Short mmCIF file of C-alpha atoms in Angstrom, two decimals:
data_model
loop_
_atom_site.label_atom_id
_atom_site.label_comp_id
_atom_site.label_asym_id
_atom_site.label_seq_id
_atom_site.Cartn_x
_atom_site.Cartn_y
_atom_site.Cartn_z
CA MET A 9 11.41 -28.23 -5.58
CA ALA A 10 10.37 -24.59 -5.46
CA ASP A 11 7.35 -23.14 -3.79
CA THR A 12 6.18 -19.57 -4.16
CA LYS A 13 4.21 -18.33 -1.21
CA LEU A 14 1.65 -15.64 -1.96
CA ALA A 15 -0.57 -13.53 0.30
CA PHE A 16 -3.87 -12.35 -1.13
CA VAL A 17 -5.07 -9.47 1.03
CA VAL A 18 -8.67 -8.35 0.65
CA GLN A 19 -9.35 -4.89 2.06
CA ARG A 20 -12.42 -3.84 0.10
CA PRO A 21 -16.04 -4.74 0.92
CA PRO A 22 -17.94 -7.35 -1.13
CA TYR A 23 -20.47 -6.40 -3.83
CA LYS A 24 -19.32 -2.79 -4.05
CA SER A 25 -16.64 -4.07 -6.40
CA GLU A 26 -15.51 -7.37 -7.88
CA ASN A 27 -12.27 -7.34 -5.88
CA PRO A 28 -13.02 -9.76 -3.02
CA LYS A 29 -14.46 -12.37 -5.35
CA LEU A 30 -11.54 -12.06 -7.77
CA ALA A 31 -9.10 -12.43 -4.89
CA ILE A 32 -10.73 -15.68 -3.85
CA THR A 33 -10.96 -17.12 -7.37
CA HIS A 34 -7.35 -16.18 -8.13
CA ALA A 35 -6.22 -17.85 -4.89
CA ILE A 36 -8.25 -20.99 -5.68
CA ALA A 37 -6.47 -21.16 -9.06
CA TYR A 38 -3.44 -22.55 -7.20
CA GLN A 39 -5.22 -25.89 -7.60
CA THR A 40 -4.56 -25.95 -11.35
CA VAL A 41 -1.42 -23.85 -11.72
CA GLU A 42 0.79 -26.95 -11.69
CA ILE A 43 -0.14 -27.69 -15.31
CA LEU A 44 1.84 -24.56 -16.24
CA LEU A 45 4.81 -25.17 -13.91
CA GLU A 46 7.79 -27.49 -13.97
CA GLU A 47 7.59 -30.72 -12.00
CA GLY A 48 7.98 -30.12 -8.27
CA GLU A 49 7.14 -26.44 -8.47
CA THR A 50 4.16 -25.17 -6.52
CA VAL A 51 2.34 -21.99 -5.56
CA THR A 52 0.90 -21.69 -2.05
CA PRO A 53 -1.52 -18.84 -1.43
CA THR A 54 -3.04 -17.61 1.78
CA LEU A 55 -6.15 -15.49 1.77
CA CYS A 56 -6.39 -12.68 4.32
CA PHE A 57 -9.32 -10.35 5.02
CA ILE A 58 -8.71 -7.02 6.69
CA GLY A 59 -10.49 -3.67 7.01
CA ASP A 60 -13.78 -3.53 5.12
CA GLY A 61 -12.77 -6.81 3.47
CA VAL A 62 -13.85 -8.75 6.58
CA LEU A 63 -17.47 -8.10 5.52
CA ALA A 64 -16.93 -10.70 2.78
CA CYS A 65 -16.73 -13.38 5.46
CA ILE A 66 -20.25 -13.00 6.87
CA LYS A 67 -22.41 -16.09 6.31
CA ASP A 68 -25.94 -16.38 4.90
CA GLN A 69 -25.31 -14.01 1.98
CA LYS A 70 -28.24 -13.67 -0.44
CA ALA A 71 -26.39 -12.68 -3.61
CA MET A 72 -28.21 -15.20 -5.76
CA ASP A 73 -31.60 -13.99 -4.54
CA THR A 74 -30.73 -10.30 -4.81
CA TYR A 75 -28.38 -10.06 -7.77
CA GLY A 76 -28.62 -13.47 -9.45
CA ILE A 77 -24.92 -14.11 -8.98
CA THR A 78 -22.84 -16.54 -6.96
CA SER A 79 -22.12 -15.19 -3.50
CA THR A 80 -18.72 -14.43 -2.06
CA GLU A 81 -19.75 -16.92 0.62
CA THR A 82 -19.92 -19.69 -1.97
CA HIS A 83 -16.45 -18.82 -3.22
CA LEU A 84 -15.12 -18.83 0.33
CA LYS A 85 -16.62 -22.27 0.92
CA ASN A 86 -14.87 -23.48 -2.23
CA ALA A 87 -11.62 -22.01 -0.95
CA LEU A 88 -11.98 -23.96 2.29
CA LEU A 89 -12.85 -27.12 0.37
CA VAL A 90 -9.56 -26.91 -1.54
CA ASP A 91 -7.70 -26.45 1.75
CA LEU A 92 -6.73 -22.82 1.39
CA ASP A 93 -5.62 -21.09 4.57
CA VAL A 94 -8.09 -18.25 5.12
CA PHE A 95 -7.50 -15.62 7.81
CA VAL A 96 -9.77 -12.83 8.94
CA CYS A 97 -8.63 -9.97 11.14
CA LYS A 98 -9.98 -10.23 14.70
CA GLU A 99 -9.67 -6.51 15.43
CA ASP A 100 -11.54 -5.49 12.27
CA LEU A 101 -14.33 -7.98 13.00
CA GLU A 102 -14.68 -6.46 16.46
CA ARG A 103 -14.78 -2.99 14.93
CA PHE A 104 -17.88 -4.06 12.98
CA GLY A 105 -19.33 -5.97 15.95
CA ILE A 106 -19.18 -9.24 14.01
CA THR A 107 -18.87 -12.30 16.21
CA GLU A 108 -17.14 -15.52 15.21
CA ASP A 109 -20.42 -17.44 14.92
CA LYS A 110 -21.38 -15.14 12.02
CA ILE A 111 -18.38 -16.20 9.93
CA VAL A 112 -18.72 -18.46 6.88
CA ASN A 113 -17.76 -22.09 7.24
CA ALA A 114 -17.97 -25.06 4.89
CA ASP A 115 -18.70 -27.71 7.50
CA ASP A 116 -21.86 -28.68 5.61
CA MET A 117 -19.73 -29.49 2.57
CA GLY A 118 -17.25 -31.57 4.55
CA ALA A 119 -14.33 -29.13 4.50
CA ASP A 120 -11.49 -29.81 6.89
CA LYS A 121 -10.44 -26.19 7.01
CA ARG A 122 -12.23 -23.27 8.66
CA ILE A 123 -11.70 -19.54 8.38
CA GLN A 124 -9.30 -18.56 11.16
CA VAL A 125 -10.04 -15.43 13.18
CA VAL A 126 -6.60 -14.10 14.05
CA PRO A 127 -4.99 -10.93 15.43
CA TYR A 128 -3.66 -8.54 12.81
CA GLU A 129 -0.11 -9.44 13.75
CA THR A 130 -0.70 -12.96 12.38
CA ILE A 131 -1.80 -11.50 9.05
CA GLN A 132 1.23 -9.21 9.10
CA ALA A 133 3.41 -12.30 9.57
CA GLU A 134 1.72 -13.99 6.61
CA MET A 135 2.48 -10.98 4.42
CA GLU A 136 6.09 -10.91 5.57
CA ALA A 137 6.47 -14.63 4.86
CA ALA A 138 5.09 -14.32 1.33
CA LYS A 139 7.28 -13.70 -1.71
CA HIS A 140 4.56 -11.51 -3.21
CA VAL A 141 1.60 -9.72 -1.60
CA LEU A 142 -1.42 -8.94 -3.75
CA PHE A 143 -3.89 -6.36 -2.49
CA PHE A 144 -7.47 -6.55 -3.64
CA MET B 28 17.70 -8.64 -16.07
CA GLY B 29 14.56 -9.49 -14.20
CA VAL B 30 11.07 -10.70 -14.81
CA LEU B 31 8.22 -8.33 -13.98
CA SER B 32 4.59 -9.44 -13.94
CA ILE B 33 1.87 -6.81 -13.84
CA GLY B 34 -1.69 -7.74 -12.97
CA VAL B 35 -4.30 -5.10 -13.72
CA PHE B 36 -7.96 -5.12 -12.72
CA SER B 37 -8.94 -1.50 -13.46
CA SER B 38 -11.04 -0.42 -16.43
CA LEU B 39 -9.56 1.28 -19.49
CA ILE B 40 -12.04 4.12 -19.28
CA GLY B 41 -12.65 5.79 -15.92
CA SER B 42 -9.24 5.08 -14.45
CA MET B 43 -5.67 5.88 -15.44
CA ASN B 44 -4.31 2.67 -13.92
CA LEU B 45 -4.24 0.78 -17.21
CA ASP B 46 -2.50 3.67 -18.96
CA PHE B 47 0.09 3.62 -16.19
CA ALA B 48 0.53 -0.16 -16.43
CA LEU B 49 1.13 0.00 -20.18
CA LYS B 50 3.69 2.79 -19.80
CA LEU B 51 5.43 0.95 -16.96
CA ALA B 52 5.56 -2.25 -19.02
CA ASP B 53 7.22 -0.35 -21.86
CA ALA B 54 9.71 1.31 -19.51
CA ALA B 55 10.67 -2.03 -17.96
CA LEU B 56 11.03 -3.54 -21.42
CA GLN B 57 13.35 -0.74 -22.50
CA LYS B 58 15.56 -1.50 -19.51
CA GLY B 59 15.85 -5.08 -20.75
CA HIS B 60 13.43 -6.81 -18.39
CA LYS B 61 10.95 -9.47 -19.40
CA VAL B 62 7.37 -8.32 -18.80
CA ASN B 63 4.14 -10.26 -18.41
CA LEU B 64 0.76 -8.52 -18.32
CA TRP B 65 -2.35 -10.12 -16.84
CA LEU B 66 -5.75 -8.51 -17.42
CA SER B 67 -8.67 -9.41 -15.21
CA GLY B 68 -12.00 -7.89 -14.18
CA ASN B 69 -12.71 -4.58 -15.91
CA ALA B 70 -9.18 -4.45 -17.34
CA THR B 71 -10.20 -7.03 -19.92
CA SER B 72 -11.85 -4.21 -21.89
CA LEU B 73 -8.32 -3.39 -23.07
CA VAL B 74 -8.27 -6.33 -25.48
CA LYS B 75 -11.17 -5.09 -27.62
CA LYS B 76 -9.94 -4.16 -31.06
CA ASP B 77 -11.04 -1.17 -33.14
CA GLN B 78 -11.04 1.23 -30.17
CA LYS B 79 -11.89 4.72 -31.32
CA HIS B 80 -9.43 7.27 -29.99
CA LEU B 81 -11.47 10.20 -28.74
CA LYS B 82 -9.18 12.67 -27.06
CA ASP B 83 -11.18 12.76 -23.83
CA TYR B 84 -10.72 9.03 -23.26
CA SER B 85 -7.82 6.65 -22.80
CA THR B 86 -7.12 4.22 -25.59
CA GLY B 87 -5.00 1.15 -25.07
CA GLU B 88 -5.03 -0.54 -28.46
CA LYS B 89 -1.98 1.16 -29.97
CA PRO B 90 0.34 0.82 -26.94
CA LEU B 91 -0.86 -2.75 -26.33
CA LYS B 92 -0.05 -3.77 -29.91
CA ALA B 93 3.36 -2.14 -29.57
CA LEU B 94 4.06 -4.13 -26.39
CA LEU B 95 2.98 -7.36 -28.06
CA GLU B 96 5.33 -6.67 -30.97
CA LYS B 97 8.18 -6.15 -28.50
CA GLY B 98 7.57 -9.54 -26.91
CA VAL B 99 5.48 -8.75 -23.84
CA GLU B 100 3.25 -11.68 -22.96
CA VAL B 101 -0.28 -10.40 -22.50
CA CYS B 102 -3.09 -12.60 -21.25
CA THR B 103 -6.72 -11.81 -20.59
CA CYS B 104 -8.95 -13.69 -18.16
CA GLU B 105 -11.22 -15.62 -20.49
CA ALA B 106 -14.24 -15.71 -18.15
CA CYS B 107 -13.98 -12.00 -17.29
CA THR B 108 -13.67 -11.10 -20.97
CA LEU B 109 -16.53 -13.23 -22.23
CA ALA B 110 -18.74 -11.99 -19.38
CA ARG B 111 -18.26 -8.48 -20.78
CA GLY B 112 -19.43 -9.55 -24.23
CA ILE B 113 -16.01 -9.54 -25.87
CA GLN B 114 -15.43 -12.59 -28.06
CA LYS B 115 -12.06 -13.83 -29.31
CA THR B 116 -12.99 -12.60 -32.77
CA ASP B 117 -13.37 -9.08 -31.32
CA ALA B 118 -9.97 -9.13 -29.66
CA ILE B 119 -6.57 -7.73 -30.55
CA GLU B 120 -4.44 -10.41 -32.16
CA GLY B 121 -1.61 -11.82 -30.08
CA VAL B 122 -3.34 -11.54 -26.72
CA GLN B 123 -3.53 -14.89 -24.95
CA TRP B 124 -6.78 -16.10 -23.40
CA ASN B 125 -6.48 -18.23 -20.31
CA ALA B 126 -7.63 -18.73 -16.71
CA MET B 127 -6.32 -17.30 -13.46
CA HIS B 128 -3.66 -19.97 -13.09
CA TRP B 129 -1.78 -18.24 -15.95
CA TYR B 130 -1.23 -15.26 -13.65
CA LEU B 131 -0.12 -17.43 -10.75
CA ALA B 132 2.34 -19.27 -12.99
CA LYS B 133 3.82 -15.97 -14.19
CA ILE B 134 4.03 -14.71 -10.61
CA HIS B 135 5.90 -17.89 -9.71
CA GLU B 136 8.64 -17.11 -12.25
CA SER B 137 8.75 -13.36 -11.51
CA ASP B 138 11.31 -11.35 -9.59
CA ARG B 139 8.79 -8.58 -9.02
CA VAL B 140 4.99 -8.39 -9.19
CA LEU B 141 2.95 -5.24 -9.46
CA HIS B 142 -0.66 -6.00 -8.72
CA ILE B 143 -3.07 -3.16 -9.49
CA GLY B 144 -6.49 -4.04 -8.12
CA GLY B 145 -9.75 -2.67 -9.42
CA GLU B 146 -11.49 0.39 -8.10
#
């Protein structure tokens, strides 16, 4: 049995670049990676939003209306549905004046998980616990 | 000897990150390491064949083919590539086409990962 823990850290804002969306979709890919691994091997990602990246976590995004593309919100909901641990930096949310009630959730889709608003030190601990850290 | 996986998300033109990644892959290979290269986002433009080498612009076709011949595993994100209008018939031979789990699987077996995000 071998598990590789990864930390996906999103620090760039959504829609200015593809980075936040690609971080989420790459993290979600842990669901199917087992077909390429030996039996008993797993990959466990966590998804962390810091800096301008926390803007990706605001709910009621209108990407489909404005750009005709799937929103980062939709991808985040999918991440929660597949039980990914998603963390967003409390201090950076406060810096933008974003309150917790403005954060995406997937309750309407029946997800058990919710995005966790945590102090930066928690995200730091996630990065230190990971074998590899991937910055987006 | 170790296993190095490089994930690149930057475009071939407009950034030197892909040039750097190709040179680093070659350097690691020469030291005897195994190298995997994952292309996603704008980096998928690297796989287009018949790139014209104008001296003002980076070209990745020649170094990429050289890496493939030396045994580097190169994979492009199929969705990202097709979304940019590049079909498999347009692509450099030997490049694998797969989904994001390919990258995660290579990371799993790697000693080191260099992840170069997009601009």
